[in-house]
C-alpha cells in the first residue's frame, strides 16, 4: 500500500495537518503568526546547511528553524519593535538561504521550488517515517503540557502564581515550531507552512466554545484540507502544496462567513 | 509566626529602569495588607515580585516552602482567537470537579456565568470569576492587583466586604494593590504606601496621618482630597450624619 505515491502523500499530508493544526491553535492564541513565518523562512538556510555538511535535511532545517526561534525570543522586547525585528529576520533569512543554496557546490542543481512550495508527491517511505516521528513528538509534547501552555496563554502571571514557569512553556512552543517546520517543509514548503498553521485553527475558531473543541476541529479541518487538496491537485493536475492551502483557505472563508449566523443561534 | 512571604531589601527593575528600591516587608498568615501609591510607584511590580514573575535585581524574596498562592490580576489580555468559557477557565491549570467549580462560583456570586465566554464578561464579572478561580487553589495568601478598578463605590464596598469575608472564612492572608489612595479598605491590618520606595507604612490611621502620605497625595489634588479625607474622618465620629456617603466596607469596620 505504501508503494503507491498517492497513499504516501496522503499519509504525509494528514501527519503535517495534525501537528500544524494543533500547534497552530497556540500560534493564534499567542499571536505568533509572524514568529512562525520567520521560523519557516529560516528553513531554506537549513537546507543549505544540510547540503553543505551532508546531513539530513530534516536535521538541518530543524536546527536553522530553532536558531531563528531562539534568536527572536532573545532579541524581542529590546529596543527594536517586534514587528520590525520579525520582518527583518524573516526576509534576511530567506535571502541568505537562497544565496547559500546557490553558492554551495551542487546547490545550483537543487530543485528550489520543492523546498519553497513543497513536493508531497515525492515523499519516500523514509520521509514518511521522519514526518510521523516528528508529528508524534510534537503532539505528545503539546498534549503533555496542555494545561500549563493554556494558562500561560491566558496570563503568564497566573501561570507563575500556580508554580508554572511561563518562559519554559514558551520555549516549548519555539522547539515545537522548529520541529514542525522541519517535518512540514517537504509537504507544503517553507513559504506555505505558516498557512497550514493559521488557516485550520482560524477556520475552527468560530465553531468552538472551548480551547479543546477548537483544537479538535482544527485537526479535522486540516486533515480534510490535506486530503481534499491532494484530490484537487490530482484532478486539476495543479501543484499539491498550494492546492492544500487553498482548500484550507476555503474552509476559513466558509466558517468566517458563517460566523454571524452561528452567533445569532447562540444568542 | 513564620512569614508566608518575606521581602528583604528588594530592588525591582522593569526594562532596565529601577521602579522600586530597598523594600522590606513580611506578609503574615491572616493579615490584610493594602499597597497604595501613585501610578508608576512600583505597586504592580512588587506584586509580580511576590508571585515570582519579576525576579528582583537586588535583595531577596522568600516564599514559605510549598506556599499556595492565589493571584487575581488586574485584567486579562485575552486574545479574541481563544475560546474560553468560565467553567473551562476555572480548571486552569488544575482540573477541578464540577462540584468545586459550582461552589466557587456561587461563593463569588457569579454562578449564572458558568457557561459564558470569558471575553463577554464585564469588568466586575471578570473580577469575581478571577477571584473564584484564585480561591479554588485554597490559597494561603491571596494577591489582588487593583481589584476594584472600574467598580463604582457600592461595587467597591461590596468587593472589599467579600475579601474580608474570604479572609475570615478561609484564614488566608490578603495583599491588595490599590490606586485608590483615599478609599483604602478599612479592614486593612496594614497599609504600605509606595513611591519608588516605601514612603510610609502602618495601620490605615497611621498612614493617613503621616506627613509623607499627605505630601504625596494631598498636593496632587489641590485640596480636594484633603476635603474628602476630612469628611471621611468625620464620618467615623458621626456615622449617622452622612448616610449617603457610607460605603459598606467602611461601615463594616466600625
XYZ file of C-alpha atoms in Angstrom:
521
model
C 0.000 0.000 0.000
C 2.863 2.346 0.887
C 4.224 1.679 -2.578
C 1.597 3.970 -4.012
C 2.923 7.537 -4.062
C -0.594 8.885 -3.557
C -1.041 6.885 -0.353
C 2.329 8.127 0.921
C 1.342 11.692 0.020
C -1.981 11.332 1.826
C -0.311 9.971 4.958
C 2.316 12.718 4.912
C -0.360 15.364 4.375
C -2.526 14.112 7.243
C 0.509 13.943 9.556
C 1.510 17.514 8.823
C -2.128 18.598 9.092
C -2.386 17.047 12.545
C 0.674 18.724 14.006
C 0.249 22.087 12.299
C -3.405 22.374 13.329
C -2.642 21.581 16.959
C 0.364 23.877 17.165
C -1.489 26.412 15.008
C -4.012 26.973 17.800
C -1.182 28.196 20.040
C 0.242 30.242 17.171
C -3.101 32.060 17.001
C -3.644 32.393 20.738
C -0.094 33.623 21.354
C -0.156 35.834 18.241
C 2.894 34.058 16.849
C 1.871 34.135 13.174
C 4.839 36.229 12.108
C 7.055 34.365 14.517
C 6.060 31.198 12.669
C 6.658 32.879 9.341
C 10.172 33.952 10.321
C 10.972 30.489 11.659
C 9.781 28.897 8.432
C 11.764 31.318 6.296
C 14.926 30.140 8.026
C 14.206 26.650 6.686
C 15.920 27.312 3.373
C 19.069 28.244 5.259
C 18.698 24.854 6.924
C 18.523 23.171 3.530
C 21.794 24.867 2.544
C 23.379 23.768 5.842
C 22.246 20.192 5.213
C 23.779 20.196 1.727
C 26.980 21.831 2.908
C 27.582 19.417 5.772
C 25.996 16.405 4.149
C 23.469 15.893 6.940
C 19.775 15.037 6.819
C 17.529 17.810 5.524
C 15.220 17.306 8.496
C 18.035 17.909 10.985
C 19.441 20.889 9.073
C 16.049 22.571 8.784
C 15.150 21.867 12.423
C 18.460 23.388 13.570
C 18.069 26.512 11.418
C 14.431 26.987 12.442
C 15.307 26.520 16.098
C 18.173 29.006 15.776
C 15.773 31.542 14.306
C 13.167 30.897 17.000
C 15.711 31.348 19.773
C 17.153 34.483 18.141
C 13.701 36.089 18.001
C 12.943 35.066 21.585
C 16.198 36.597 22.830
C 16.017 39.765 20.762
C 12.347 40.657 21.101
C 11.369 43.086 23.800
C 14.536 45.106 23.300
C 14.739 48.454 21.579
C 13.711 47.344 18.089
C 9.961 46.784 17.673
C 8.977 43.136 17.450
C 7.278 43.802 14.132
C 10.465 45.272 12.674
C 12.581 42.503 14.144
C 10.402 39.740 12.683
C 10.262 41.377 9.265
C 14.000 41.920 9.202
C 14.907 38.419 10.359
C 12.337 36.573 8.233
C 13.334 38.067 4.927
C 17.047 38.230 5.661
C 16.951 34.535 6.458
C 15.104 33.770 3.247
C 17.576 35.791 1.161
C 20.560 34.291 2.977
C 19.101 30.827 2.395
C 18.685 31.435 -1.338
C 22.215 32.816 -1.514
C 23.718 29.936 0.455
C 21.966 27.329 -1.669
C 23.278 28.967 -4.843
C 26.862 29.150 -3.544
C 27.109 25.632 -2.155
C 28.646 23.102 -4.569
C 25.819 21.138 -6.118
C 23.305 23.668 -4.819
C 22.685 25.130 -8.251
C 21.084 21.861 -9.349
C 18.762 21.870 -6.327
C 15.041 21.965 -7.029
C 14.323 25.148 -5.073
C 10.641 25.074 -5.789
C 10.299 21.787 -3.911
C 11.585 23.430 -0.726
C 9.671 26.672 -1.163
C 6.288 25.180 -2.007
C 6.641 21.519 -1.053
C 6.756 18.328 -3.075
C 4.382 15.982 -1.323
C 4.209 13.543 -4.246
C 7.932 12.813 -3.849
C 7.620 11.736 -0.195
C 9.516 8.471 0.313
C 8.951 5.741 2.895
C 11.879 7.122 4.885
C 10.416 10.634 4.720
C 7.129 9.277 5.962
C 8.855 7.740 8.982
C 10.592 11.016 9.818
C 7.422 13.059 9.338
C 5.312 10.839 11.592
C 8.127 10.613 14.131
C 8.263 14.410 14.332
C 4.474 14.649 14.419
C 4.303 12.191 17.310
C 6.970 14.031 19.314
C 5.403 17.489 18.897
C 1.827 16.308 19.520
C 2.865 14.351 22.601
C 4.716 17.372 23.994
C 1.780 19.708 23.365
C -0.739 17.335 24.939
C 1.555 16.635 27.900
C 1.938 20.363 28.660
C -1.576 21.318 27.510
C -2.859 22.761 30.797
C 0.356 24.647 31.554
C 0.539 26.017 27.996
C -3.071 27.175 28.161
C -2.711 29.027 31.431
C 0.456 30.665 30.080
C -1.518 31.807 27.032
C -4.239 33.264 29.252
C -1.794 35.045 31.568
C 1.893 34.483 32.347
C 1.259 35.914 35.824
C -1.462 33.376 36.562
C 0.875 30.645 35.346
C 3.642 31.827 37.648
C 1.306 32.086 40.623
C 0.377 28.428 40.005
C 4.034 27.404 40.044
C 4.398 27.175 36.258
C 7.341 28.862 34.546
C 5.804 30.711 31.577
C 9.221 31.178 29.937
C 9.746 27.425 29.846
C 6.315 26.872 28.309
C 7.020 29.483 25.653
C 10.332 27.802 24.920
C 8.462 24.544 24.361
C 6.411 26.296 21.676
C 9.595 27.546 19.993
C 11.006 24.000 19.860
C 7.682 22.595 18.675
C 7.540 25.198 15.933
C 11.072 24.386 14.723
C 10.339 20.673 14.533
C 7.009 21.307 12.803
C 8.712 23.435 10.162
C 11.223 20.641 9.616
C 8.594 17.949 9.075
C 6.313 20.197 7.006
C 8.882 21.536 4.534
C 8.648 18.500 2.279
C 4.855 18.648 2.272
C 3.890 22.310 1.903
C 7.271 24.052 1.643
C 8.872 26.882 3.599
C 6.619 29.595 2.226
C 3.309 27.872 2.913
C 3.919 26.359 6.367
C 2.514 29.407 8.115
C -0.693 28.989 6.141
C -1.119 25.451 7.468
C -0.512 26.710 10.996
C -3.019 29.532 10.792
C -5.822 28.559 8.416
C -7.210 25.380 10.053
C -7.055 26.890 13.559
C -8.644 30.142 12.376
C -11.323 28.211 10.492
C -12.135 26.254 13.662
C -12.364 29.320 15.897
C -15.963 30.446 15.114
C -17.247 26.919 15.680
C -15.677 26.392 19.108
C -16.521 27.420 22.663
C -13.527 25.851 24.411
C -9.819 25.570 23.518
C -10.088 21.770 23.244
C -13.033 21.947 20.846
C -11.092 24.414 18.712
C -8.033 22.141 18.619
C -10.039 19.045 17.642
C -11.962 20.940 14.961
C -8.733 22.432 13.621
C -7.207 18.960 13.297
C -10.305 17.642 11.476
C -10.388 20.623 9.106
C -6.644 20.405 8.443
C -6.851 16.701 7.622
C -9.811 17.377 5.343
C -7.844 20.166 3.649
C -4.841 17.874 3.151
C -6.909 15.088 1.575
C -9.174 17.494 -0.327
C -6.193 19.422 -1.641
C -4.478 16.228 -2.733
C -7.582 15.180 -4.631
C -7.946 18.626 -6.158
C -4.354 18.597 -7.353
C -4.829 15.090 -8.797
C -7.917 16.169 -10.720
C -6.650 19.535 -11.909
C -3.007 18.486 -12.218
C -2.192 21.502 -10.037
C 0.738 21.863 -7.571
C -0.199 19.950 -4.415
C 1.053 22.245 -1.618
C -0.832 25.298 -2.902
C -3.920 23.130 -3.552
C -3.940 22.014 0.097
C -3.508 25.576 1.325
C -6.283 26.843 -0.964
C -8.640 24.176 0.389
C -7.826 25.235 3.946
C -8.373 28.868 2.935
C -11.807 27.934 1.573
C -12.702 26.381 4.953
C -11.547 29.547 6.679
C -13.670 31.726 4.383
C -16.718 29.497 4.908
C -16.613 29.492 8.711
C -15.814 33.217 8.777
C -18.895 33.884 6.630
C -20.988 31.549 8.765
C -19.909 33.291 11.945
C -22.749 35.854 12.125
C -25.271 33.041 11.666
C -23.654 30.963 14.411
C -23.642 33.907 16.748
C -27.358 34.531 16.188
C -28.096 30.924 17.017
C -26.115 31.079 20.251
C -27.738 34.313 21.372
C 4.962 33.118 63.446
C 6.727 32.484 60.160
C 6.016 34.816 57.280
C 4.298 33.438 54.175
C 6.374 35.743 52.018
C 9.305 37.791 53.170
C 10.836 40.544 51.091
C 14.317 41.671 52.066
C 15.776 44.910 50.808
C 14.449 44.287 47.311
C 15.144 46.470 44.296
C 12.996 45.901 41.219
C 13.624 46.999 37.642
C 11.422 46.990 34.565
C 13.143 47.212 31.156
C 16.360 48.260 32.884
C 14.646 51.071 34.800
C 14.596 50.835 38.586
C 10.972 51.147 39.682
C 11.225 50.239 43.336
C 14.158 50.388 45.717
C 15.054 48.961 49.094
C 11.727 47.377 50.027
C 11.495 45.074 53.019
C 8.233 43.560 54.210
C 6.816 40.446 55.816
C 3.427 39.009 54.945
C 1.973 37.006 57.830
C -0.872 34.479 57.783
C -4.345 36.008 58.012
C -3.143 39.576 57.656
C -4.708 42.039 55.210
C -2.170 44.369 53.638
C -3.065 47.160 51.248
C -0.364 48.571 48.999
C -1.106 52.085 47.782
C 0.857 54.529 45.683
C 0.519 56.756 42.629
C 0.811 55.370 39.088
C 4.309 54.139 38.356
C 5.177 53.823 42.037
C 6.076 50.142 41.693
C 2.918 48.583 43.195
C 2.266 46.090 40.427
C 5.984 45.322 40.157
C 6.069 44.462 43.849
C 3.078 42.149 43.399
C 4.793 40.458 40.447
C 7.905 40.005 42.576
C 5.787 38.414 45.311
C 4.354 35.819 42.925
C 7.812 35.259 41.414
C 7.153 36.606 37.917
C 9.579 39.501 38.357
C 12.922 38.395 39.823
C 14.457 41.144 41.974
C 17.537 42.958 40.722
C 18.821 43.123 44.290
C 17.632 41.626 47.540
C 15.602 38.517 48.226
C 12.007 37.351 48.036
C 11.439 34.316 50.247
C 8.270 32.294 49.902
C 7.372 29.684 52.505
C 8.055 26.212 51.052
C 5.000 24.819 49.246
C 3.162 28.127 49.561
C -0.214 28.152 47.799
C -0.713 31.494 46.073
C -3.982 32.870 44.795
C -3.455 35.642 42.298
C -6.123 37.963 40.912
C -4.647 40.031 38.079
C -5.880 43.479 37.149
C -7.243 42.233 33.839
C -6.653 39.510 31.309
C -5.221 40.289 27.893
C -7.370 37.639 26.228
C -6.829 37.136 22.543
C -10.166 37.013 20.684
C -8.989 33.845 18.922
C -9.066 31.966 22.232
C -12.478 30.470 23.034
C -12.796 30.055 26.789
C -15.838 29.506 28.943
C -15.838 30.484 32.590
C -16.155 26.806 33.537
C -13.104 25.843 31.476
C -11.087 28.757 32.833
C -11.625 27.622 36.410
C -9.941 24.310 35.551
C -6.666 26.031 34.645
C -4.099 24.798 35.372
C -5.558 22.230 37.777
C -8.716 20.414 36.781
C -11.463 20.812 39.360
C -14.708 18.895 39.783
C -17.986 20.435 38.610
C -18.952 20.448 42.260
C -15.994 22.511 43.450
C -16.419 24.804 40.456
C -20.071 25.442 41.224
C -19.279 26.154 44.855
C -16.524 28.639 43.983
C -18.774 30.453 41.517
C -21.661 30.625 43.977
C -19.280 31.898 46.621
C -18.129 34.675 44.283
C -21.786 35.312 43.372
C -21.317 34.587 39.675
C -22.897 31.124 39.435
C -25.032 32.227 36.479
C -21.942 32.935 34.370
C -20.590 29.384 34.334
C -21.149 28.759 30.616
C -20.496 32.257 29.338
C -17.425 33.169 27.310
C -14.744 34.881 29.374
C -14.373 37.577 26.704
C -18.055 38.566 27.037
C -17.913 39.386 30.762
C -17.991 42.896 32.186
C -15.035 44.106 34.249
C -16.797 43.451 37.539
C -17.951 39.992 36.479
C -14.462 39.035 35.318
C -13.042 40.270 38.619
C -15.346 37.896 40.526
C -14.579 34.989 38.214
C -10.849 35.616 38.747
C -11.473 35.622 42.482
C -13.395 32.344 42.239
C -10.513 30.778 40.328
C -7.944 32.011 42.845
C -9.975 30.596 45.750
C -10.168 27.148 44.126
C -6.449 26.747 44.851
C -7.250 27.144 48.587
C -4.607 29.845 48.839
C -2.664 30.654 51.974
C -2.144 34.103 50.551
C -4.401 35.938 48.124
C -2.812 38.661 45.998
C -5.047 41.128 44.179
C -3.934 43.761 41.683
C -6.251 46.786 41.749
C -9.312 44.588 42.150
C -11.773 47.451 42.418
C -10.706 49.282 39.300
C -13.736 50.129 37.220
C -16.186 49.398 40.023
C -18.445 52.121 41.378
C -18.359 52.864 45.091
C -21.070 50.434 46.176
C -19.370 47.813 43.997
C -16.018 48.530 45.635
C -17.532 48.346 49.073
C -19.188 45.026 48.291
C -15.929 43.660 46.914
C -13.947 44.728 49.981
C -16.556 43.155 52.197
C -16.239 39.954 50.280
C -12.447 39.939 50.622
C -12.771 40.425 54.350
C -15.249 37.572 54.443
C -12.822 35.372 52.491
C -10.057 36.141 54.951
C -12.317 35.396 57.920
C -13.649 32.153 56.465
C -10.535 30.540 54.963
C -7.975 32.404 57.014
C -5.714 33.371 54.131
C -3.512 36.439 54.108
C -4.548 39.147 51.647
C -2.263 41.515 49.769
C -4.135 44.090 47.741
C -2.781 46.761 45.451
C -4.855 49.901 45.094
C -4.508 53.192 43.320
C -7.482 54.468 45.314
C -5.453 56.467 47.736
C -8.212 57.829 49.878
C -10.560 54.830 49.989
C -8.280 52.242 51.483
C -10.108 49.184 52.648
C -10.880 49.867 56.276
C -10.323 46.254 57.314
C -6.641 46.522 56.306
C -4.346 45.500 59.111
C -1.571 47.402 57.443
C -1.099 49.891 54.620
C 2.163 50.152 52.727
C 2.497 53.357 50.773
C 4.915 53.178 47.840
C 6.510 55.846 45.717
C 9.607 54.223 44.248
C 10.404 53.182 47.811
C 8.353 52.544 50.952
C 7.308 56.053 51.860
C 5.351 55.037 54.933
C 3.576 52.056 56.418
C 1.345 51.145 59.320
C -2.329 50.859 60.158
C -4.663 52.856 57.893
C -4.858 55.622 60.513
C -1.106 55.896 60.932
C -0.571 56.115 57.187
C -3.400 58.576 56.650
C -1.923 60.919 59.199
C 1.701 60.606 58.138
C 3.361 63.652 56.630
C 4.773 61.625 53.727
C 1.348 60.350 52.740
C -0.132 63.830 52.897
C 2.710 65.261 50.887
C 2.352 62.552 48.268
C -1.384 62.512 47.817
C -2.507 65.804 49.259
C -0.648 68.064 46.838
C -1.779 66.497 43.590
C -5.449 67.029 44.256
C -5.257 70.716 45.168
C -7.131 70.267 48.386
C -9.951 68.170 47.006
C -8.514 65.091 48.585
C -7.920 66.767 51.906
C -11.541 67.869 51.966
C -12.679 64.373 51.185
C -10.431 62.923 53.834
C -11.676 65.407 56.356
C -15.174 64.354 55.541
C -14.172 60.755 55.714
C -12.578 61.256 59.126
C -15.662 62.861 60.486
C -17.907 60.090 59.418
C -16.071 57.951 61.945
C -17.378 60.112 64.720
C -20.867 60.764 63.415
C -21.765 57.771 61.366
C -25.397 58.795 61.015
C -24.820 62.297 59.757
C -23.814 61.269 56.249
C -25.614 58.097 55.388
C -25.305 58.713 51.662
C -21.533 58.665 51.901
C -21.279 55.385 53.640
C -19.944 52.540 51.699
C -20.469 49.162 53.203
C -16.781 48.391 53.679
C -16.454 51.468 55.786
C -19.423 50.646 57.942
C -18.176 47.208 58.425
C -15.073 48.334 60.223
C -16.895 50.155 62.987
